Coordinates of C-alpha atoms in Angstrom, one line a residue:
Chain N
M4 CA -122.6 -13.2 -110.4
Q5 CA -118.8 -13.5 -109.5
A6 CA -118.2 -16.7 -108.1
G7 CA -114.4 -17.0 -105.8
I8 CA -112.4 -20.0 -105.7
I9 CA -109.7 -20.3 -102.9
G10 CA -107.2 -23.2 -103.5
L11 CA -106.8 -24.0 -106.9
G12 CA -105.3 -27.7 -106.7
L13 CA -107.5 -30.5 -108.0
I14 CA -111.1 -29.5 -106.3
G15 CA -110.6 -25.8 -106.7
G16 CA -109.2 -25.7 -110.0
S17 CA -112.2 -28.3 -111.2
M18 CA -114.8 -26.2 -109.8
G19 CA -113.2 -23.3 -111.9
L20 CA -113.6 -25.2 -115.4
A21 CA -116.9 -26.6 -114.4
L22 CA -118.8 -23.2 -113.0
Q23 CA -117.1 -21.7 -116.7
E24 CA -119.4 -24.1 -118.6
T25 CA -122.8 -23.3 -116.1
K26 CA -122.4 -19.6 -117.5
M27 CA -123.9 -18.9 -114.2
F28 CA -121.0 -16.3 -113.6
K29 CA -119.7 -13.1 -115.2
T30 CA -116.2 -13.3 -113.8
I31 CA -114.8 -16.4 -111.8
L32 CA -111.9 -15.1 -109.1
G33 CA -109.3 -17.2 -107.7
Y34 CA -106.9 -17.4 -105.2
D35 CA -103.8 -19.8 -103.8
I36 CA -101.6 -19.2 -100.9
N37 CA -98.5 -20.9 -103.5
P38 CA -98.0 -17.9 -106.2
L39 CA -96.6 -20.8 -108.4
H40 CA -100.5 -22.3 -108.2
N41 CA -102.2 -18.8 -109.2
Q42 CA -99.7 -18.9 -112.3
Q43 CA -100.5 -22.2 -113.5
A44 CA -104.6 -21.9 -112.7
L45 CA -104.3 -18.9 -114.9
S46 CA -102.5 -20.4 -117.8
L47 CA -104.6 -23.3 -117.9
G48 CA -108.0 -21.2 -118.1
L49 CA -109.3 -22.1 -114.1
V50 CA -110.2 -19.1 -113.5
D51 CA -110.4 -15.3 -115.3
E52 CA -108.2 -13.9 -112.2
C53 CA -106.4 -13.9 -109.6
V54 CA -107.0 -11.9 -106.7
E55 CA -105.8 -11.2 -102.9
L56 CA -107.6 -13.2 -100.2
K57 CA -109.3 -10.4 -99.0
N58 CA -111.0 -9.7 -102.5
I59 CA -112.3 -12.9 -102.8
Q60 CA -115.3 -11.9 -99.8
E61 CA -117.0 -9.7 -102.3
C62 CA -117.8 -12.8 -104.5
D63 CA -121.6 -13.9 -104.7
V64 CA -120.3 -17.3 -104.0
I65 CA -117.1 -18.3 -102.5
F66 CA -115.5 -22.2 -102.6
L67 CA -113.2 -23.1 -99.8
A68 CA -110.9 -26.1 -101.7
I69 CA -107.8 -26.0 -99.2
P70 CA -106.4 -28.2 -96.2
L71 CA -109.0 -28.4 -94.0
D72 CA -107.2 -27.0 -91.3
G73 CA -107.0 -23.6 -93.5
I74 CA -110.8 -23.2 -93.8
I75 CA -111.6 -21.9 -89.7
P76 CA -108.3 -19.2 -90.3
T77 CA -109.2 -18.5 -93.7
L78 CA -113.3 -17.6 -92.9
E79 CA -112.0 -15.8 -89.7
T80 CA -109.9 -13.1 -91.8
F81 CA -113.6 -12.4 -93.7
D82 CA -114.9 -9.2 -92.4
N83 CA -117.2 -7.9 -94.9
I84 CA -119.6 -10.8 -95.6
S85 CA -122.8 -9.6 -97.0
P86 CA -125.9 -11.6 -95.9
Y87 CA -126.4 -12.7 -99.3
T88 CA -123.1 -14.4 -99.7
T89 CA -122.8 -18.1 -99.9
I90 CA -119.6 -19.7 -98.8
I91 CA -119.0 -23.2 -99.7
D92 CA -116.1 -25.5 -97.9
L93 CA -115.7 -28.8 -99.9
G94 CA -113.6 -30.6 -97.6
G95 CA -113.7 -33.9 -96.7
A96 CA -114.5 -34.0 -93.1
K97 CA -117.2 -31.8 -92.1
E98 CA -117.8 -32.2 -88.1
K99 CA -115.1 -30.3 -86.2
I100 CA -115.3 -27.6 -89.2
A101 CA -119.1 -27.1 -88.4
S102 CA -118.3 -26.7 -84.4
S103 CA -116.2 -23.9 -85.3
I104 CA -117.6 -21.7 -87.9
P105 CA -117.8 -18.2 -86.7
S106 CA -121.1 -17.5 -85.7
R107 CA -121.6 -13.8 -87.6
M108 CA -121.3 -16.6 -90.7
R109 CA -123.2 -19.5 -90.0
K110 CA -126.0 -18.7 -92.1
N111 CA -123.3 -17.9 -95.2
F112 CA -121.9 -21.3 -95.0
I113 CA -122.7 -24.7 -96.4
G114 CA -120.7 -27.9 -96.0
A115 CA -120.3 -29.8 -99.1
H116 CA -118.1 -33.0 -99.6
P117 CA -118.1 -34.1 -103.3
M118 CA -117.5 -37.7 -103.7
S119 CA -114.9 -37.2 -106.5
G120 CA -111.1 -36.9 -107.1
T121 CA -108.2 -38.7 -108.1
E122 CA -105.2 -39.7 -107.0
F123 CA -103.4 -36.3 -108.2
F124 CA -103.0 -32.9 -107.0
G125 CA -102.5 -29.1 -107.8
P126 CA -103.8 -27.2 -110.6
K127 CA -102.3 -29.4 -113.5
A128 CA -104.8 -32.3 -112.3
A129 CA -108.1 -30.1 -112.5
L130 CA -110.5 -31.7 -114.7
K131 CA -113.5 -30.2 -116.0
D132 CA -115.9 -33.4 -115.9
L133 CA -114.8 -34.0 -112.2
F134 CA -118.0 -33.7 -110.8
K135 CA -119.9 -34.9 -113.5
N136 CA -122.5 -37.5 -112.2
K137 CA -121.2 -37.4 -109.2
I138 CA -122.6 -37.2 -105.8
I139 CA -122.2 -34.1 -103.5
I140 CA -123.0 -34.5 -99.6
L141 CA -124.7 -31.3 -98.0
T142 CA -124.0 -31.5 -94.5
D143 CA -125.7 -29.6 -91.1
I144 CA -128.2 -27.4 -93.9
E145 CA -130.7 -26.9 -91.4
D146 CA -128.3 -24.4 -89.8
S147 CA -127.3 -22.6 -93.7
G148 CA -129.6 -19.9 -94.6
E149 CA -132.4 -20.8 -97.1
F150 CA -131.4 -18.5 -99.9
Q151 CA -127.7 -20.1 -99.3
V152 CA -128.8 -23.8 -99.7
A153 CA -131.2 -23.1 -103.0
Y154 CA -128.4 -21.0 -104.3
A155 CA -125.9 -24.0 -103.4
K156 CA -128.0 -26.6 -104.9
E157 CA -128.7 -24.7 -108.0
I158 CA -125.1 -24.6 -108.6
F159 CA -124.3 -28.1 -108.1
V160 CA -127.5 -29.5 -110.1
S161 CA -126.0 -27.3 -112.8
I162 CA -122.3 -28.8 -112.9
G163 CA -124.1 -32.3 -112.9
M164 CA -123.7 -33.7 -109.3
R165 CA -126.3 -35.4 -107.4
I166 CA -127.1 -34.2 -103.8
I167 CA -127.6 -36.0 -100.9
K168 CA -128.2 -34.5 -97.2
M169 CA -126.8 -35.3 -94.3
G170 CA -125.9 -34.7 -90.6
S171 CA -121.8 -33.6 -90.3
K172 CA -121.6 -36.7 -87.4
E173 CA -123.0 -39.4 -89.7
H174 CA -121.2 -38.0 -92.7
D175 CA -117.8 -38.0 -91.1
W176 CA -119.1 -42.0 -90.0
H177 CA -119.6 -43.1 -93.3
I178 CA -116.9 -41.6 -95.2
A179 CA -114.4 -42.9 -92.9
L180 CA -115.7 -46.3 -93.9
I181 CA -116.0 -45.2 -97.5
S182 CA -113.0 -42.9 -98.2
H183 CA -110.7 -42.2 -95.6
L184 CA -110.1 -46.1 -94.7
P185 CA -109.4 -47.2 -98.2
H186 CA -106.9 -44.4 -98.5
I187 CA -104.8 -45.4 -94.8
I188 CA -105.2 -49.2 -96.4
S189 CA -103.9 -48.0 -99.8
Y190 CA -100.8 -45.9 -97.8
A191 CA -100.2 -48.8 -95.7
L192 CA -100.1 -51.5 -98.7
A193 CA -97.8 -49.2 -100.8
N194 CA -95.5 -48.7 -97.6
A195 CA -95.0 -52.9 -97.0
V196 CA -94.3 -53.4 -100.4
L197 CA -91.5 -50.1 -100.6
S198 CA -90.3 -51.6 -97.6
Q199 CA -88.7 -54.9 -98.8
E200 CA -85.1 -54.8 -100.2
N201 CA -86.2 -55.1 -103.3
P202 CA -89.2 -53.3 -104.4
Q203 CA -88.1 -53.1 -108.1
T204 CA -88.1 -56.4 -108.7
I205 CA -91.4 -57.2 -106.8
L206 CA -93.5 -54.3 -108.5
A207 CA -92.1 -55.6 -112.0
L208 CA -94.7 -58.1 -111.6
I209 CA -97.7 -56.1 -111.2
G210 CA -101.0 -56.7 -112.8
G211 CA -104.3 -54.8 -112.4
G212 CA -104.9 -55.6 -108.3
F213 CA -102.4 -54.1 -107.0
K214 CA -102.2 -51.3 -109.6
D215 CA -106.1 -50.2 -108.2
M216 CA -105.3 -51.0 -104.7
S217 CA -102.6 -48.5 -104.2
R218 CA -103.7 -46.1 -106.8
I219 CA -104.7 -43.8 -104.1
S220 CA -101.4 -43.8 -102.1
K221 CA -100.4 -41.2 -104.5
S222 CA -102.6 -39.1 -102.8
S223 CA -101.7 -35.7 -101.5
P224 CA -100.4 -36.3 -98.1
I225 CA -100.9 -32.8 -97.2
M226 CA -105.0 -33.2 -97.7
W227 CA -104.9 -36.0 -96.1
K228 CA -102.9 -35.0 -92.8
D229 CA -105.8 -32.5 -92.2
I230 CA -108.3 -35.4 -92.8
F231 CA -106.9 -37.9 -90.7
K232 CA -106.4 -35.3 -87.7
Q233 CA -109.9 -34.0 -88.2
N234 CA -111.5 -36.9 -88.2
K235 CA -109.5 -39.0 -86.2
E236 CA -112.1 -40.7 -83.9
N237 CA -113.8 -42.2 -86.8
V238 CA -110.9 -43.1 -88.7
L239 CA -109.8 -45.3 -85.6
K240 CA -113.0 -47.0 -85.5
S241 CA -113.1 -47.8 -89.2
L242 CA -109.5 -48.9 -88.6
D243 CA -110.7 -51.2 -85.3
I244 CA -113.6 -52.6 -87.8
F245 CA -111.2 -53.5 -90.5
E246 CA -108.6 -54.7 -88.6
K247 CA -111.0 -57.0 -87.2
E248 CA -111.5 -58.6 -90.7
I249 CA -108.3 -59.0 -91.5
L250 CA -107.4 -60.7 -88.2
L251 CA -110.2 -63.3 -88.9
G252 CA -109.2 -64.1 -92.4
K253 CA -105.8 -64.6 -91.0
K254 CA -107.0 -66.5 -88.3
L255 CA -109.0 -68.6 -90.8
M256 CA -105.9 -69.8 -93.2
E257 CA -103.4 -69.9 -89.6
E258 CA -105.9 -72.7 -88.5
E259 CA -106.7 -74.1 -91.9
K260 CA -110.2 -73.1 -92.1
W261 CA -110.3 -73.4 -95.5
E262 CA -113.9 -73.9 -95.8
D263 CA -114.5 -71.0 -93.9
L264 CA -112.1 -68.6 -95.2
K265 CA -114.0 -69.5 -98.7
A266 CA -117.2 -68.2 -96.9
W267 CA -115.9 -64.9 -95.7
M268 CA -114.5 -64.5 -99.5
A269 CA -118.1 -65.3 -100.4
K270 CA -119.5 -63.1 -98.1
A271 CA -117.3 -59.9 -99.6
N272 CA -118.4 -61.1 -103.0
T273 CA -122.0 -59.7 -102.2
L274 CA -121.0 -56.4 -102.1
Q275 CA -121.5 -56.3 -105.3
N276 CA -125.2 -56.5 -105.1
F277 CA -125.1 -53.2 -103.2
M278 CA -123.1 -50.9 -105.9
Chain Z
M8 CA -100.8 -79.1 -134.1
Q9 CA -103.6 -79.4 -130.8
A10 CA -104.0 -77.5 -128.1
G11 CA -105.8 -78.8 -124.5
I12 CA -107.1 -76.7 -122.0
I13 CA -108.3 -78.1 -118.5
G14 CA -110.7 -75.4 -116.9
L15 CA -113.0 -73.5 -119.2
G16 CA -113.2 -69.9 -117.1
L17 CA -111.6 -66.7 -116.9
I18 CA -108.3 -68.0 -117.5
G19 CA -108.9 -71.4 -119.5
G20 CA -111.4 -69.2 -121.7
S21 CA -109.2 -66.3 -122.2
M22 CA -106.4 -68.9 -123.3
G23 CA -108.8 -70.5 -125.6
L24 CA -109.6 -67.3 -127.6
A25 CA -105.8 -66.0 -127.6
L26 CA -104.7 -69.2 -129.4
Q27 CA -107.6 -69.1 -132.0
E28 CA -105.9 -65.9 -133.0
T29 CA -102.1 -67.2 -133.3
K30 CA -103.3 -69.8 -135.6
M31 CA -100.9 -72.2 -134.4
F32 CA -103.4 -74.9 -133.7
K33 CA -105.1 -77.0 -136.3
T34 CA -107.6 -77.9 -132.9
I35 CA -108.4 -76.4 -129.3
L36 CA -109.9 -79.0 -127.3
G37 CA -111.3 -78.0 -123.9
Y38 CA -112.5 -79.7 -120.8
D39 CA -114.4 -78.5 -117.6
I40 CA -115.2 -80.4 -114.9
N41 CA -118.7 -78.7 -114.7
P42 CA -121.0 -79.6 -118.1
L43 CA -122.8 -76.0 -117.9
H44 CA -119.0 -74.7 -118.7
N45 CA -118.2 -77.0 -121.7
Q46 CA -121.7 -76.3 -122.7
Q47 CA -121.0 -72.5 -122.2
A48 CA -117.3 -72.3 -123.5
L49 CA -118.4 -74.3 -127.0
S50 CA -121.6 -71.4 -127.8
L51 CA -119.2 -68.7 -126.9
G52 CA -116.4 -70.1 -129.2
L53 CA -113.9 -70.5 -126.6
V54 CA -112.8 -74.2 -127.8
D55 CA -113.7 -76.2 -130.7
E56 CA -114.6 -79.4 -128.9
C57 CA -115.7 -80.3 -125.7
V58 CA -114.0 -83.8 -124.9
E59 CA -113.5 -86.1 -121.8
L60 CA -110.7 -85.4 -119.6
K61 CA -108.8 -88.5 -120.3
N62 CA -108.9 -87.0 -124.3
I63 CA -107.2 -83.9 -123.5
Q64 CA -103.9 -85.9 -123.1
E65 CA -103.2 -86.9 -126.5
C66 CA -103.2 -82.4 -127.2
D67 CA -99.5 -81.2 -127.7
V68 CA -99.9 -79.0 -125.5
I69 CA -102.0 -79.1 -122.0
F70 CA -103.0 -76.0 -120.3
L71 CA -104.6 -76.2 -116.8
A72 CA -106.6 -73.4 -115.6
I73 CA -108.0 -74.8 -112.9
P74 CA -108.1 -74.2 -109.3
L75 CA -104.8 -75.2 -107.4
D76 CA -106.2 -78.0 -105.5
G77 CA -107.1 -79.9 -108.6
I78 CA -103.5 -79.5 -110.5
I79 CA -101.7 -82.9 -109.1
P80 CA -104.8 -85.0 -108.8
T81 CA -105.3 -84.2 -113.1
L82 CA -101.7 -85.0 -113.5
E83 CA -102.4 -88.4 -111.9
T84 CA -105.1 -89.0 -114.0
F85 CA -102.6 -88.9 -117.4
D86 CA -101.3 -92.2 -118.1
N87 CA -100.0 -91.7 -121.8
I88 CA -97.8 -88.6 -122.0
S89 CA -95.2 -88.5 -125.0
P90 CA -92.0 -86.7 -124.4
Y91 CA -93.0 -84.2 -126.5
T92 CA -96.0 -83.2 -124.5
T93 CA -96.1 -79.8 -123.2
I94 CA -98.2 -79.4 -119.5
I95 CA -98.6 -75.7 -118.9
D96 CA -100.0 -75.2 -115.5
L97 CA -101.3 -71.4 -115.3
G98 CA -101.9 -71.5 -111.3
G99 CA -101.3 -68.5 -109.0
A100 CA -98.9 -70.3 -106.5
K101 CA -95.7 -72.8 -108.0
E102 CA -94.0 -73.9 -104.9
K103 CA -96.3 -76.7 -103.6
I104 CA -97.2 -77.9 -107.2
A105 CA -93.4 -78.0 -108.4
S106 CA -92.6 -79.9 -105.5
S107 CA -95.8 -82.4 -106.3
I108 CA -95.5 -83.1 -109.9
P109 CA -95.4 -86.3 -110.7
S110 CA -91.4 -87.4 -111.7
R111 CA -92.5 -89.6 -115.2
M112 CA -93.9 -85.8 -116.4
R113 CA -91.6 -83.6 -114.6
K114 CA -89.9 -82.5 -118.3
N115 CA -93.5 -82.0 -119.7
F116 CA -94.4 -79.8 -117.2
I117 CA -94.4 -76.0 -117.4
G118 CA -94.9 -73.4 -114.4
A119 CA -96.3 -70.5 -115.4
H120 CA -98.3 -67.6 -114.0
P121 CA -99.9 -65.0 -115.9
M122 CA -100.2 -61.7 -114.2
S123 CA -103.6 -61.1 -115.8
G124 CA -106.8 -61.3 -114.6
T125 CA -110.6 -59.4 -113.8
E126 CA -112.6 -60.0 -110.8
F127 CA -115.2 -61.8 -112.9
F128 CA -114.7 -65.4 -113.1
G129 CA -116.4 -68.5 -115.6
P130 CA -116.7 -69.2 -119.5
K131 CA -118.8 -65.6 -119.7
A132 CA -115.7 -63.4 -118.4
A133 CA -113.0 -64.6 -121.0
L134 CA -111.4 -61.8 -123.3
K135 CA -109.3 -62.6 -126.2
D136 CA -106.8 -59.7 -125.1
L137 CA -106.8 -60.8 -121.4
F138 CA -102.9 -62.0 -122.2
K139 CA -101.6 -59.4 -124.5
N140 CA -98.9 -57.2 -123.5
K141 CA -99.2 -58.7 -119.7
I142 CA -96.0 -60.7 -118.2
I143 CA -95.9 -64.1 -117.6
I144 CA -93.5 -65.7 -115.2
L145 CA -92.5 -69.3 -115.6
T146 CA -91.0 -70.8 -112.7
D147 CA -88.3 -73.2 -112.1
I148 CA -87.8 -73.5 -115.7
E149 CA -84.5 -75.7 -115.4
D150 CA -86.5 -78.8 -114.6
S151 CA -88.7 -78.7 -117.4
G152 CA -87.0 -80.1 -120.8
E153 CA -85.5 -78.2 -123.5
F154 CA -88.2 -78.7 -126.2
Q155 CA -91.2 -77.8 -123.4
V156 CA -89.8 -74.5 -122.5
A157 CA -89.0 -73.6 -126.1
Y158 CA -92.3 -74.6 -127.0
A159 CA -94.0 -72.6 -124.0
K160 CA -92.1 -69.2 -124.8
E161 CA -93.3 -69.4 -128.6
I162 CA -96.7 -69.8 -127.5
F163 CA -96.5 -66.9 -124.9
V164 CA -94.6 -64.7 -127.1
S165 CA -97.2 -65.2 -130.1
I166 CA -99.8 -64.1 -127.6
G167 CA -98.6 -61.1 -126.6
M168 CA -96.7 -61.9 -123.3
R169 CA -94.1 -60.6 -121.8
I170 CA -91.6 -63.5 -120.3
I171 CA -89.7 -63.5 -117.1
K172 CA -88.4 -66.3 -115.6
M173 CA -87.9 -67.2 -111.6
G174 CA -87.7 -69.8 -109.0
S175 CA -91.2 -70.8 -107.5
K176 CA -90.3 -70.0 -104.2
E177 CA -89.0 -66.5 -105.0
H178 CA -92.0 -66.6 -107.4
D179 CA -94.5 -67.2 -104.3
W180 CA -93.1 -64.8 -102.0
H181 CA -93.0 -61.9 -104.5
I182 CA -96.5 -62.6 -105.6
A183 CA -98.0 -63.1 -101.8
L184 CA -96.9 -59.6 -101.5
I185 CA -98.1 -57.9 -104.9
S186 CA -101.1 -60.2 -105.5
H187 CA -102.4 -62.3 -102.9
L188 CA -102.0 -59.6 -99.8
P189 CA -104.1 -57.1 -101.8
H190 CA -107.0 -59.6 -102.3
I191 CA -106.7 -60.6 -98.6
I192 CA -107.2 -56.6 -98.2
S193 CA -109.8 -56.4 -100.4
Y194 CA -112.0 -59.1 -98.9
A195 CA -111.1 -57.5 -95.1
L196 CA -112.5 -54.3 -96.5
A197 CA -115.5 -55.4 -98.6
N198 CA -116.0 -57.2 -95.3
A199 CA -115.5 -54.6 -92.8
V200 CA -118.3 -52.4 -94.9
L201 CA -120.5 -54.9 -95.0
S202 CA -120.4 -55.8 -91.3
Q203 CA -122.1 -52.3 -90.8
E204 CA -126.0 -52.3 -90.0
N205 CA -126.7 -49.9 -93.1
P206 CA -124.1 -51.0 -95.5
Q207 CA -126.5 -49.5 -98.6
T208 CA -126.3 -46.0 -96.6
I209 CA -122.6 -46.3 -96.5
L210 CA -122.1 -47.8 -100.4
A211 CA -124.6 -44.9 -101.7
L212 CA -121.5 -42.7 -101.4
I213 CA -118.7 -44.6 -102.7
G214 CA -116.1 -42.5 -104.9
G215 CA -113.4 -43.7 -107.3
G216 CA -111.2 -44.7 -104.4
F217 CA -113.5 -47.6 -102.4
K218 CA -114.3 -48.8 -105.8
D219 CA -110.9 -50.0 -106.7
M220 CA -109.8 -50.8 -103.4
S221 CA -113.2 -53.4 -103.5
R222 CA -112.7 -54.5 -106.8
I223 CA -111.1 -57.8 -106.3
S224 CA -112.9 -58.4 -103.5
K225 CA -115.3 -59.8 -105.8
S226 CA -112.9 -62.5 -106.9
S227 CA -113.3 -65.9 -107.2
P228 CA -113.5 -67.4 -103.8
I229 CA -113.3 -71.4 -105.1
M230 CA -109.8 -70.1 -106.8
W231 CA -109.0 -67.9 -104.0
K232 CA -109.2 -70.7 -101.0
D233 CA -106.7 -72.9 -103.0
I234 CA -104.0 -70.2 -103.5
F235 CA -104.4 -69.1 -99.6
K236 CA -104.2 -72.6 -98.9
Q237 CA -100.9 -73.1 -101.2
N238 CA -99.2 -70.4 -100.0
K239 CA -100.1 -69.8 -96.8
E240 CA -97.0 -69.0 -94.9
N241 CA -96.0 -66.3 -97.5
V242 CA -99.4 -64.9 -97.0
L243 CA -99.2 -64.7 -93.4
K244 CA -95.7 -63.5 -93.8
S245 CA -96.7 -60.7 -96.1
L246 CA -100.1 -59.6 -93.7
D247 CA -97.3 -59.2 -90.7
I248 CA -95.6 -56.6 -92.8
F249 CA -98.7 -55.0 -93.8
E250 CA -100.2 -54.9 -90.2
K251 CA -96.8 -53.6 -88.9
E252 CA -97.6 -50.5 -91.7
I253 CA -101.3 -50.3 -90.5
L254 CA -100.5 -50.1 -87.0
L255 CA -97.6 -47.6 -87.3
G256 CA -100.1 -45.5 -89.6
K257 CA -103.1 -45.9 -86.6
K258 CA -100.2 -45.2 -84.0
L259 CA -99.1 -42.0 -85.8
M260 CA -102.5 -40.9 -85.7
E261 CA -103.5 -41.7 -81.9
E262 CA -100.3 -40.0 -80.6
E263 CA -101.3 -37.2 -82.8
K264 CA -97.8 -37.0 -84.6
W265 CA -99.0 -35.3 -88.2
E266 CA -95.8 -34.1 -89.5
D267 CA -94.8 -37.9 -88.8
L268 CA -98.4 -39.1 -90.6
K269 CA -97.6 -36.9 -93.6
A270 CA -93.9 -38.1 -93.9
W271 CA -95.1 -41.4 -93.8
M272 CA -98.0 -41.1 -96.2
A273 CA -95.1 -39.1 -98.6
K274 CA -92.8 -42.2 -98.3
A275 CA -95.7 -44.2 -99.8
N276 CA -96.5 -41.8 -102.8
T277 CA -92.7 -42.8 -104.0
L278 CA -94.1 -45.8 -105.1
Q279 CA -95.4 -44.2 -108.3
N280 CA -91.6 -43.9 -109.0
F281 CA -91.1 -47.7 -109.5
M282 CA -94.2 -48.4 -111.3

């Protein structure tokens, strides 16, 4: 068996390392639009060989780990996909892509979203255990081929992931709240401090709270631009929900309703019962 | 030398453990308004002995590690403070307290804010290394006695802290941005998800981003109510700055200005140059 990975950054590179450990594949081919990434991926041993994009389609399984806007155009270049090829998209928003997959390869296609990542990006950010014990959400699998679903599941279980199935519409809404919203907030918090005259003086004081809250503001703008673009409506909706809460907190402070503010915070404390 | 700690939660309890390691004190006395906390502090070995509040004032150094609203009323109960007693307030907002210290003990008083903490609270949350390699901000020390400043510095250096001096007004503004604002945001984010019909389904999907962004939403509502109350104006001002940024991100999404959104995120990325 041969695996191909398109996009050799944090996710694609980590997938290369994880697949190697399974021993399921004779060779793992890689392709990245950035020549430097191909070089780095080879020297870091993320894949066995870097090839042209058109050669990737000969693989038994093809992973797409590229910014979302590149997924459909990449699929469209494939002119020789066998009925037994499995194409797995690892992107963070699903609905728009699900509705644009060329119909001739709909059965080949598996929508998958690994709930793992770090704030770092590029081949050097790849980690062999990035996916271990993490959740992978498979979306709209009733539209994928039975063979492809079974094969994708086998791979994800082999690299230590826990599988959850979901419709792409439901996925995009839940993920807007749990992942896309926190990213927008973190970017805004970082920019709020950076907009001050003396960010250096202020940032000299940071403790663990700000450190955690700003960590994901280091994430890739290229990747996140496409996510916000493709999941725009849900992200805006989640922002409205967040806005309502933050304005409530603000109002309680302005009106000096301290006991109500305490109750509002105590409600937030109950989050830990779910985690 | 004898040390006394009023309030035996995360901060006071950790201070007890840290002071023991310095061997600077023959005994460390403790007092907490909650009898259970006194019991727990003794059985966890956070202090040597629990005593009545009035007995604490005989100590050479007295730490106040209680919710902010309790600090001035506690100071007012002290009727027998020697000129050589050092009273150290460890609270997270400074200006209001600085302007209310009974004048007869102004020289005794040191305003100190350790930039360390966790989301946990109570005696069981105490950690012996909580303060190690962390920053402590000493505020308005020109108003404190020379002896008290020197003694406080010696103690903080002994427990491994790095000292920064600052006016209480400047402290409260910087800390609003770097600590109080992130807490309000984290509480609001937690409540945004909890306000959904099915928080459990959504929270089953969490990755590292949400985990980090919601960690401090578990913090003590009792402690934070007093902080928001005492630093209200600065927190509201910091919220306005954050609001401006989040509304900008939102606007760029609504207007589909994706390149501008990317630039906005790339600006946030520069935060790491300061950290």
